[in-house]
Coordinates of C-alpha atoms and ligand atoms in Angstrom, one line a residue:
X8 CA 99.1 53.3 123.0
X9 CA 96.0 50.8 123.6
X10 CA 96.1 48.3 125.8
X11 CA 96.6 44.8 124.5
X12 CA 93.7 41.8 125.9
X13 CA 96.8 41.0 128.2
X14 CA 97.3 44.4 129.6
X15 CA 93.8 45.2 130.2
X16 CA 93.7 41.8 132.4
X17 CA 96.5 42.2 133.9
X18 CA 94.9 45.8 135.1
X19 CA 91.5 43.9 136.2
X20 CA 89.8 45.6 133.1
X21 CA 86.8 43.1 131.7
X22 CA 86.6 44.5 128.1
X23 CA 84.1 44.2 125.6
X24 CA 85.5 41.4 124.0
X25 CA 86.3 39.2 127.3
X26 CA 82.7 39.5 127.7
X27 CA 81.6 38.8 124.8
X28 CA 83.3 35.5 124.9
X29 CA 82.2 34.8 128.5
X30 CA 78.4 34.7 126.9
X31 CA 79.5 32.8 124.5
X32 CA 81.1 29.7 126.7
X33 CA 78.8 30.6 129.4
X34 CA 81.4 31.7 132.1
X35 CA 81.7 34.6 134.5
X36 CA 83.6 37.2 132.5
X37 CA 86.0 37.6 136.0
X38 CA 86.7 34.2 134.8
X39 CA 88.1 35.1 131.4
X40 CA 89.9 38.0 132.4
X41 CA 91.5 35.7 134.7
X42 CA 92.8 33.2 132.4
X43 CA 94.2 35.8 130.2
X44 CA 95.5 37.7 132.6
X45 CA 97.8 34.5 133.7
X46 CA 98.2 33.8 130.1
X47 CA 97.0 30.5 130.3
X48 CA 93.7 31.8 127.5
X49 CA 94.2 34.4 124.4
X50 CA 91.5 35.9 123.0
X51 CA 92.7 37.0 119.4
X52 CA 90.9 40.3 118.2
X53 CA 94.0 42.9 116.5
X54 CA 92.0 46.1 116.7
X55 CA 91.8 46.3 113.3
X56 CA 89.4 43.7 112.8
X57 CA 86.3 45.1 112.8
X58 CA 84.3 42.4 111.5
X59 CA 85.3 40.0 114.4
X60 CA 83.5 37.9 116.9
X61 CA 85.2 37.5 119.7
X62 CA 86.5 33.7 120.9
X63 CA 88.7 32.4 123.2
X64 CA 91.3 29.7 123.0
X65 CA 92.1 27.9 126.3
X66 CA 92.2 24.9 128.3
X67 CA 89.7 25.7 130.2
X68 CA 87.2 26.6 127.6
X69 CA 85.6 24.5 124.7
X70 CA 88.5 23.3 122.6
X71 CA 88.5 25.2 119.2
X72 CA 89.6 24.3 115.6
X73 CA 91.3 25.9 113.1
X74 CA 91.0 25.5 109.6
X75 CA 93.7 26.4 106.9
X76 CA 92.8 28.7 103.4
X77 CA 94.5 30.2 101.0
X78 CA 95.5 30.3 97.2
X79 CA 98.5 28.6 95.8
X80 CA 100.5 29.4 92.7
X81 CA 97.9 27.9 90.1
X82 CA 94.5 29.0 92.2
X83 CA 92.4 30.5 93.1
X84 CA 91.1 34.6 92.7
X85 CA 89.3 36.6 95.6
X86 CA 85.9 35.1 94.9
X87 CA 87.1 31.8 95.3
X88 CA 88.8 32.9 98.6
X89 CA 86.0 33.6 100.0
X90 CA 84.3 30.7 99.2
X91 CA 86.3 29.0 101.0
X92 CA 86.3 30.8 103.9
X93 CA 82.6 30.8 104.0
X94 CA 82.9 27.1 103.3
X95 CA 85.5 27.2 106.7
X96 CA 82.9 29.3 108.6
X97 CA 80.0 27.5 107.7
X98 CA 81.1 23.8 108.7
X99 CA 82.7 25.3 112.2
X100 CA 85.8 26.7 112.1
X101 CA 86.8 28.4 114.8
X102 CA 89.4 30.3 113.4
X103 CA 91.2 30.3 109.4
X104 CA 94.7 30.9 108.4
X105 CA 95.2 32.2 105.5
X106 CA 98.2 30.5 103.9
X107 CA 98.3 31.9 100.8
X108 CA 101.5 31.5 98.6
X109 CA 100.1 33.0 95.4
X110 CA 99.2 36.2 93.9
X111 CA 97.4 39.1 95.4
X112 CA 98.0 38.2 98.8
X113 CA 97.5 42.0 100.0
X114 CA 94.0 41.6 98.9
X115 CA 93.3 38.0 99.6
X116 CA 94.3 39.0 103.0
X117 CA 92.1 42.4 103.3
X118 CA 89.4 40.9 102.2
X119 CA 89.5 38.2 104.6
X120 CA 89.7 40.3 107.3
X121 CA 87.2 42.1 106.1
X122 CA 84.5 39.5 105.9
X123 CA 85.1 37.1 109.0
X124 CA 83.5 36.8 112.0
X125 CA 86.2 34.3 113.2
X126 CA 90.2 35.5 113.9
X127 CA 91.9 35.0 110.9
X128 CA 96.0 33.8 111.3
X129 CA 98.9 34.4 108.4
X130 CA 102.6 32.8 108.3
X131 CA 104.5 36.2 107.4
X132 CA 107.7 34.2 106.3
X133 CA 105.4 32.9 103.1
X134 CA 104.7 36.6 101.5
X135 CA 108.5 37.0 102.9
X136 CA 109.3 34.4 100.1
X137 CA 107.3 35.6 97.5
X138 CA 109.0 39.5 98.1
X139 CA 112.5 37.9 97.1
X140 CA 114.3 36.0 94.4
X141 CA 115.8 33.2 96.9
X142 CA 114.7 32.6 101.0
X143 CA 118.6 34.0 101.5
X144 CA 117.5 37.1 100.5
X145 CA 115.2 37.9 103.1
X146 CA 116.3 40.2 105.7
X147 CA 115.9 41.2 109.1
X148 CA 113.6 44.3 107.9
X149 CA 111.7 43.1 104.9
X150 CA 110.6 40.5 107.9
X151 CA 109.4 43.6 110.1
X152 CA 108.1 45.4 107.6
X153 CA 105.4 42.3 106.2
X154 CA 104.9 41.5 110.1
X155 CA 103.9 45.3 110.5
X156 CA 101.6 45.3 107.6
X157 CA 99.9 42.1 108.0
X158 CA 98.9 43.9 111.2
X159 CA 97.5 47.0 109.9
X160 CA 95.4 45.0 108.0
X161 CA 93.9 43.4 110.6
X162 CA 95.2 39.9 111.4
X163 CA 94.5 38.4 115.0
X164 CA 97.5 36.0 115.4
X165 CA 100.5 35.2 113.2
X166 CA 103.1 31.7 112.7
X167 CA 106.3 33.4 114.1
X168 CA 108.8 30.7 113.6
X169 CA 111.2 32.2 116.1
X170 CA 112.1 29.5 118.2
X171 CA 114.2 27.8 115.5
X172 CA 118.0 28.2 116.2
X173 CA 121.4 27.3 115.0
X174 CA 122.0 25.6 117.2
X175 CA 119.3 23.4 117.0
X176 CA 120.0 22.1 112.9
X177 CA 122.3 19.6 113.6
X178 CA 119.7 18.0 116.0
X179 CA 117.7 17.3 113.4
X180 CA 120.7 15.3 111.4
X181 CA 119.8 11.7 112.1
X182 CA 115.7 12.2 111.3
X183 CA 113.9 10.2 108.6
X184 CA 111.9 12.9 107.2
X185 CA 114.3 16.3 108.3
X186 CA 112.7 19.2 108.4
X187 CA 109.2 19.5 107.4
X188 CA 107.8 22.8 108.5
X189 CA 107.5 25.0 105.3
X190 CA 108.6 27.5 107.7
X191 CA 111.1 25.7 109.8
X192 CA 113.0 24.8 106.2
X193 CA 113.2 28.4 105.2
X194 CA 114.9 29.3 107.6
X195 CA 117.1 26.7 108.3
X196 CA 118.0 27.1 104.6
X197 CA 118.9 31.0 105.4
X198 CA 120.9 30.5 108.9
X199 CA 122.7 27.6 106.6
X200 CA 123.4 30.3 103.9
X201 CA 124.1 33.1 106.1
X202 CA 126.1 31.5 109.4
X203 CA 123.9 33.6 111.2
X204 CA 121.0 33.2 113.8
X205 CA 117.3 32.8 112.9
X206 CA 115.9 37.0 112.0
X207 CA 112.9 36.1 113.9
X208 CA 114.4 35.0 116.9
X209 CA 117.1 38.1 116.7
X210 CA 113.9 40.6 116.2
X211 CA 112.2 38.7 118.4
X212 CA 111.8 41.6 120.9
X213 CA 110.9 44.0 117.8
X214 CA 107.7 41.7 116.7
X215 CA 106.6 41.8 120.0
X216 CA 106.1 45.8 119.8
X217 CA 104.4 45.7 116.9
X218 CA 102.2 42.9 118.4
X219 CA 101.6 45.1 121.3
X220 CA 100.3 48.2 118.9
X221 CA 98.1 45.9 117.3
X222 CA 97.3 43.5 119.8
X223 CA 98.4 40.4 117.2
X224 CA 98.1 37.2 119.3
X225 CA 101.8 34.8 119.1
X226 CA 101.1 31.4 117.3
X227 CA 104.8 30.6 118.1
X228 CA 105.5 28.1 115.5
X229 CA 107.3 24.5 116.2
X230 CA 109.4 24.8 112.8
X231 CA 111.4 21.5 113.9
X232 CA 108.3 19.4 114.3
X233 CA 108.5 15.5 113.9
X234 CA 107.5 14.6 110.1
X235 CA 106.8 11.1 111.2
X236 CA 106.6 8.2 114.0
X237 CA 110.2 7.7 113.9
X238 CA 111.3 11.6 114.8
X239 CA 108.5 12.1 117.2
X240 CA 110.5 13.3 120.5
X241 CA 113.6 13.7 119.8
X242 CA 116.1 16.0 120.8
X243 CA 115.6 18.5 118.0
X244 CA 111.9 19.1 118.9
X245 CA 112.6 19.4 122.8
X246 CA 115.4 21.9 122.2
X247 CA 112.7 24.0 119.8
X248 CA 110.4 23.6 122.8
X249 CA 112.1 24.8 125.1
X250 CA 113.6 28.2 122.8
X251 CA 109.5 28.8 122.8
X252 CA 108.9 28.8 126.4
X253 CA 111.5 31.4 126.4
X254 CA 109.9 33.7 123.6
X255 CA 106.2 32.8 125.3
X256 CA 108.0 35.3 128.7
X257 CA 109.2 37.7 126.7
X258 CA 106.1 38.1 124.9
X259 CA 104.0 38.2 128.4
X260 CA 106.9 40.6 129.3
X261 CA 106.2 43.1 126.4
X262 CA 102.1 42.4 127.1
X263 CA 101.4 40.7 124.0
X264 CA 99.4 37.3 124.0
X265 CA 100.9 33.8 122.9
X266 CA 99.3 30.3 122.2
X267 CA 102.3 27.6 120.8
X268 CA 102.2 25.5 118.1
X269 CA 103.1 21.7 118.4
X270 CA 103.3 18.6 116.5
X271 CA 102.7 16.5 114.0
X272 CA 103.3 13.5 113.9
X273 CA 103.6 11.3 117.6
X274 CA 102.5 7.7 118.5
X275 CA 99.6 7.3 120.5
X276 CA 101.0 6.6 123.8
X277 CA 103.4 9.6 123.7
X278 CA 100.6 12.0 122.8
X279 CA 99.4 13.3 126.8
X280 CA 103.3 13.4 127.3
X281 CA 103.8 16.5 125.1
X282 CA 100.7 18.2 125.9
X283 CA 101.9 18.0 129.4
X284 CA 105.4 18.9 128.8
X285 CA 104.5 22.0 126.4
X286 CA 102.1 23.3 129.7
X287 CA 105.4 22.9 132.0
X288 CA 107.8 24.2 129.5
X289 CA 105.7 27.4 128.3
X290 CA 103.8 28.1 131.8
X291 CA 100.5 27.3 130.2
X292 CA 100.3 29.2 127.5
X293 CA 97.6 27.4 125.1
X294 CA 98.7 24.8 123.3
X295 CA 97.9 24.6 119.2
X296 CA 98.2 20.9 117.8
X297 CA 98.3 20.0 114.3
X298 CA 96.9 16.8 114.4
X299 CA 98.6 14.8 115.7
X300 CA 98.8 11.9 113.5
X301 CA 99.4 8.8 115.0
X302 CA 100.7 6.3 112.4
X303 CA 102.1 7.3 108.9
X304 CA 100.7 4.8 106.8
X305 CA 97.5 6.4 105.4
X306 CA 97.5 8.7 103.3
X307 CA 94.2 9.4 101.7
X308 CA 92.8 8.9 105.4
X309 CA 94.7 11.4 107.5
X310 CA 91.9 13.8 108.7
X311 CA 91.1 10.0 110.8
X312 CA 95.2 9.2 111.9
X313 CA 94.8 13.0 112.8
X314 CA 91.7 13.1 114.2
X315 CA 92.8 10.6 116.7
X316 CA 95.6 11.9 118.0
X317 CA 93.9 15.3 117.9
X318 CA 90.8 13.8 120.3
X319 CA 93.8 12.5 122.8
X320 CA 95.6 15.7 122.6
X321 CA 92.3 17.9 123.6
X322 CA 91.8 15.5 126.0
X323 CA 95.6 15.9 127.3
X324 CA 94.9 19.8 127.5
X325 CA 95.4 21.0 124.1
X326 CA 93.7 24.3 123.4
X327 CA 93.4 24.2 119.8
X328 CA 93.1 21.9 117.2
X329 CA 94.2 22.6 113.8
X330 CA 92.5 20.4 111.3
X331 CA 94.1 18.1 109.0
X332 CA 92.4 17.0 105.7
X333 CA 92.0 13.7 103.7
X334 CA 94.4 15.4 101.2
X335 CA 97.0 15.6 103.3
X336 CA 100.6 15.0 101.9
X337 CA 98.8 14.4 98.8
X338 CA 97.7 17.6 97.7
X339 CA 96.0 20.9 97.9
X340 CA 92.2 20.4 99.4
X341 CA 89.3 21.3 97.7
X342 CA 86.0 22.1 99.3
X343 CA 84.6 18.8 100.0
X344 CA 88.3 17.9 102.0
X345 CA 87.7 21.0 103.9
X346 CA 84.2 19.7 104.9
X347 CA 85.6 16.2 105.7
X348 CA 88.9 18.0 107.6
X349 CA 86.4 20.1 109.7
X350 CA 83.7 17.1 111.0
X351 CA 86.8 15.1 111.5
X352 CA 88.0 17.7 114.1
X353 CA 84.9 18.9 115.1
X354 CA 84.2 15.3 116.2
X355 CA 87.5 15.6 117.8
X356 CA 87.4 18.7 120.1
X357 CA 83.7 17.4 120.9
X358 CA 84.8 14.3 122.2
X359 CA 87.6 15.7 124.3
X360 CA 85.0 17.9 125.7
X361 CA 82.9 15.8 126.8
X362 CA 85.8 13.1 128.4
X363 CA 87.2 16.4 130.4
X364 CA 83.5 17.1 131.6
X365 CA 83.0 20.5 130.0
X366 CA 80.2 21.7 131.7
X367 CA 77.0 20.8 129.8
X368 CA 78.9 19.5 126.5
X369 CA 77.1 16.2 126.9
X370 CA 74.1 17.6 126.4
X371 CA 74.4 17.7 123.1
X372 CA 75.1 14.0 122.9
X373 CA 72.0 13.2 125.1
X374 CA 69.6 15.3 123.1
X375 CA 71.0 13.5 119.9
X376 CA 69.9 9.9 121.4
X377 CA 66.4 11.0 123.0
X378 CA 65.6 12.0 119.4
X379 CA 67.4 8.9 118.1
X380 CA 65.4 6.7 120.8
X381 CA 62.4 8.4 119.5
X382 CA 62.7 7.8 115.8
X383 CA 61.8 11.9 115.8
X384 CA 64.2 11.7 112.4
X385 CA 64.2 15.4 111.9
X386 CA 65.8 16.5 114.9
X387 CA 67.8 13.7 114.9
X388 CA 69.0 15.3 111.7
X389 CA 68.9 18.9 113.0
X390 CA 70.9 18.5 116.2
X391 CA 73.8 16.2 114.1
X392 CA 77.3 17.5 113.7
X393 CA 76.7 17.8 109.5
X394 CA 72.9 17.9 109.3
X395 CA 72.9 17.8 105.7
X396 CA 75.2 15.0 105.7
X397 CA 72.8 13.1 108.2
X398 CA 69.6 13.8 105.8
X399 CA 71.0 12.7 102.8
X400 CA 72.9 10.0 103.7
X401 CA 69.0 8.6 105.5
X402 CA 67.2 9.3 102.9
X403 CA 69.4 7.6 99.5
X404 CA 67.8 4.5 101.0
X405 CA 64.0 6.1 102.9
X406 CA 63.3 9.4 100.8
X407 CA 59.6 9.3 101.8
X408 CA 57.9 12.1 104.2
X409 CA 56.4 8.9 106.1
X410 CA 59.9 7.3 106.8
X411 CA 60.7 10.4 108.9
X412 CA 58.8 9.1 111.7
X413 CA 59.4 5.5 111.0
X414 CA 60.0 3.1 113.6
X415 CA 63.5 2.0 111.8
X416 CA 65.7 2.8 108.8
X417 CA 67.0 0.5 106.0
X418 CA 70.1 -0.6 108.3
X419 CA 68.5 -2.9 110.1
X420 CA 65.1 -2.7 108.8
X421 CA 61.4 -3.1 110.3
X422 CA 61.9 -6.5 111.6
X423 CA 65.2 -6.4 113.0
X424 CA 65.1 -2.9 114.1
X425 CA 66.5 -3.2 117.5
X426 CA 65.2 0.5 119.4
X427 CA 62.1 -0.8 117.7
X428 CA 61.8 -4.4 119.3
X429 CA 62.9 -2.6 122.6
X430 CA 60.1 -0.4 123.1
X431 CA 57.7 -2.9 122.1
X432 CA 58.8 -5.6 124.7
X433 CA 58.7 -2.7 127.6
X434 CA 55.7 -1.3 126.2
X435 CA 54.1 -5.3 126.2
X436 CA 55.2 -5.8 129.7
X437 CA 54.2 -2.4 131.2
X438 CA 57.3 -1.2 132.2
X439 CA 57.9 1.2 129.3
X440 CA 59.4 4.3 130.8
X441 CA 58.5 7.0 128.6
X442 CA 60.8 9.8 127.8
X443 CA 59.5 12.3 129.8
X444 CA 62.0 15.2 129.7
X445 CA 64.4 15.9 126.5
X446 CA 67.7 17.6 127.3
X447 CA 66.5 21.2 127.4
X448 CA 69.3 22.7 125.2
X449 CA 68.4 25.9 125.5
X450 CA 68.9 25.8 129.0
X451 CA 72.3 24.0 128.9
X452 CA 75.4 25.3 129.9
X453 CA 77.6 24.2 127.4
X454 CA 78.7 26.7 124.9
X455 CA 77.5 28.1 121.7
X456 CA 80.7 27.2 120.4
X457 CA 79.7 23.6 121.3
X458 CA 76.1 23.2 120.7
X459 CA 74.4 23.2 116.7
X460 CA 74.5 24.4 114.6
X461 CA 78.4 24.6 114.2
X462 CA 79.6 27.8 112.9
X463 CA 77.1 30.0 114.8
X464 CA 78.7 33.2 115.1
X465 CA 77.5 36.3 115.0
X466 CA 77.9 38.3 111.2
X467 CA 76.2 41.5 112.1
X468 CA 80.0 43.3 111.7
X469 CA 80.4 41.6 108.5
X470 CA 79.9 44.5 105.9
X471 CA 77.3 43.3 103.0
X472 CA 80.2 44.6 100.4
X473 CA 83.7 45.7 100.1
X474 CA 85.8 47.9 98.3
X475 CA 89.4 46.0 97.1
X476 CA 91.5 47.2 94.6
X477 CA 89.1 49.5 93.6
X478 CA 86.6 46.8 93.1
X479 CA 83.4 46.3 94.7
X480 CA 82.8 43.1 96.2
X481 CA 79.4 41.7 97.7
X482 CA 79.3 37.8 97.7
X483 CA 76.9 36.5 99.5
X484 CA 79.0 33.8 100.3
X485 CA 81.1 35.1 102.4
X486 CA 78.2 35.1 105.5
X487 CA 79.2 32.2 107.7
X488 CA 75.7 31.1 109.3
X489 CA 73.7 29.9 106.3
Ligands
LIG11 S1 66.9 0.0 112.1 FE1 68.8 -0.3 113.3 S2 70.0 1.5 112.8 FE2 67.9 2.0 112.1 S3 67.0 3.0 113.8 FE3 66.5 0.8 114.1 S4 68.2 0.1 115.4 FE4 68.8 2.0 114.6

């Protein structure tokens, strides 16, 4: 049987993949193999996915984002799939999950695989749903038997909600908002109806072979996360916690890699707490945030109450940073809320970069304000997070080819343009200092994965068209670097 990422570390074997991502976040590829071989980075390629450009999630690499897909039961067909994860792809996710809870999911899934350059996750408890009439009629081997497929196919890493137990549900008796992990409810609803223990945790030990075949990365999910302030903490999460630093062993034990799942919803100051107490509790396996949001009033707004607590999370230590859009707890996003979500968190994982001194992620930053300093408006717009948010939003009020090398722009205007009165007074006084040398980016050591264009990964595996179903597909859309 092949090796797993894991294995091959653990036997001082660089692969082709480990290198691959040491290019891409500039670091000796001894390094990489390193950090996976500790389990403290995953890099999430199931052999299967032949499409794939390597990444790597850890805390000592640029921190990633992950954005969530997928149909529901009143959209959306294959084309618009795609569209979406091109849409995912092209504003700088790092990885998708496809959470599909429609129809078709077979080829929804295939054909995700088949077209991204970026690791593509599933939750293998939602298709379990849609196999039966009621959750309690899922069992033990329709579990496995999803689980194996969903790795044939191709997926990189999966949501296995093991770590919920029995004995855990009456922990979360006294919460304001109970359970709120789609997940995490199924199957408290099925150990409710049965009397018996979570399958996934039972099979635990089974998933983690298949894994290993496959090499499917662990997302260990945190099915008893904190739906609000008031449950942030408590006992219920802890106990959860700690169920998946004991799954995250027995998963390095069988050779397979993990990355765990956390909350939610936590205030502010409790935020670096958890981050630090996941790292203790699960050895340092990465750690996968959603969010967090840090105040429950704002919905409408809660790619920002995310986006907060996901910046002071990443700066914590937090590996991975799955996005949160502004229709969250309101509804299903469209493509504009996945734009929104993504500069949200790209914004976030930038930010903790650059406050835990990621080598060379400032550089971006500096370039950005030599070319702001300079009024050279083009690369200004060029090197911003959403360029063609930057452009339009200039030009509604400057459209002209001249204003793109004025000396100001309608917020402040001509007169009161302060960069503008700045230059004037040092150049009237003779002690201008000229910007002599702009941040070379090329030369910077930051990672691709953190410099602009966001999204830039390589698509020569992506196939230009793809059999599903016995239908041909070739939308163009689905390339992620246009
Ligand atoms: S007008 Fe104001 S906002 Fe615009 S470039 Fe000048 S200082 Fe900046």
């Amino acid at each position: 049987m092949a090796s797993t990422q894991l294995q091959h570390a653990r036997a001082g074997t660089v692969t082709p993949a480990m290198k691959r991502v040491a290019a891409r976040e500039n670091r000796d590829p001894e390094f990489v193999r390193e950090q996976v071989a500790e389990g403290q980075a995953v890099v999430p390629a199931n052999r299967n996915h032949d499409s794939l450009d390597p990444m790597v999630i850890g805390r000592e690499f640029a921190t990633k984002v992950n954005a969530n897909i997928g149909n529901s039961e009143t959209t959306s067909d294959l084309t618009e799939e795609l569209e979406k994860l091109h849409t995912a792809v092209h504003y700088g996710a790092d990885t998708v999950m496809d959470l599909s809870t429609g129809s078709n999911l077979d080829e929804i899934r295939e054909a995700n695989v088949a077209y991204s350059p970026v690791p593509i996750g599933t939750v293998p408890i939602y298709e379990a749903v849609k196999r039966v009439d009621s959750p309690e009629d899922i069992t033990r081997d329709l579990l496995l038997d999803i689980i194996e497929k969903q790795a044939e196919q191709g997926v990189d890493y999966m949501t296995i909600h093991a770590g919920v137990l029995m004995e855990h549900l009456p922990l979360t008796d006294g919460r304001k908002t109970g359970i709120v992990s789609r997940g995490g409810s199924i199957l408290a609803q099925w150990m409710e109806e049965h009397g018996e223990q979570n399958p996934l945790y039972v099979a635990f030990e089974d998933i983690c072979d298949i894994f290993a075949e496959h090499d499917v990365t662990f997302s260990l999910g945190d099915g008893l996360r904190p739906g609000c302030l008031a449950d942030a903490g408590d006992d219920a999460q802890f106990a959860e916690l700690d169920t998946l630093g004991e799954l995250t062993r027995t998963a390095w034990d069988h050779g397979v890699q993990v990355m765990v799942e956390g909350p939610g919803h936590v205030p502010m100051d409790q935020i670096a707490e958890n981050v630090e107490r996941q790292r203790e509790v699960c050895d340092g396996a990465p750690f996968y945030v959603l969010g967090p949001l840090v105040t429950d009033v704002a919905p409408g707004y809660d790619h920002i109450t995310s986006a907060i607590g996901a910046t002071e999370a990443g700066r914590a230590g937090a590996a991975m940073l799955c996005y949160v859009t502004p229709k969250e707890h309101l509804g299903l996003p469209d493509r504009e809320d996945v734009r929104e979500g993504l500069a949200a968190y790209r914004i976030a994982a930038h930010a903790a970069d650059v406050a835990n001194d990621l080598p060379g992620a400032r550089d971006w930053d500096d370039a950005l304000s030599e070319a702001r300093y300079e009024f050279d408006w083009a690369r200004q717009f060029d090197l911003a997070l959403d360029p063609e948010r930057a452009r339009s939003y200039h030009d509604q009020t400057l459209p002209g080819d001249n204003y793109k090398e004025a000396r100001f722009c309608s917020m402040c205007g001509v007169e009161f343009c302060s960069m503008r009165i700045d230059q004037d007074a040092r150049e009237a006084d003779g002690e201008m200092e000229t910007i002599e040398s702009a941040t070379d980016l090329d030369a910077s050591p930051a990672a691709d994965a953190n410099l602009p264009p966001v999204g830039a990964h390589d698509t020569d595996r992506v196939p230009d068209e793809i059999e599903i179903g016995g239908v041909t597909f070739t939308p163009e859309s689905a390339h992620g670097d246009d």
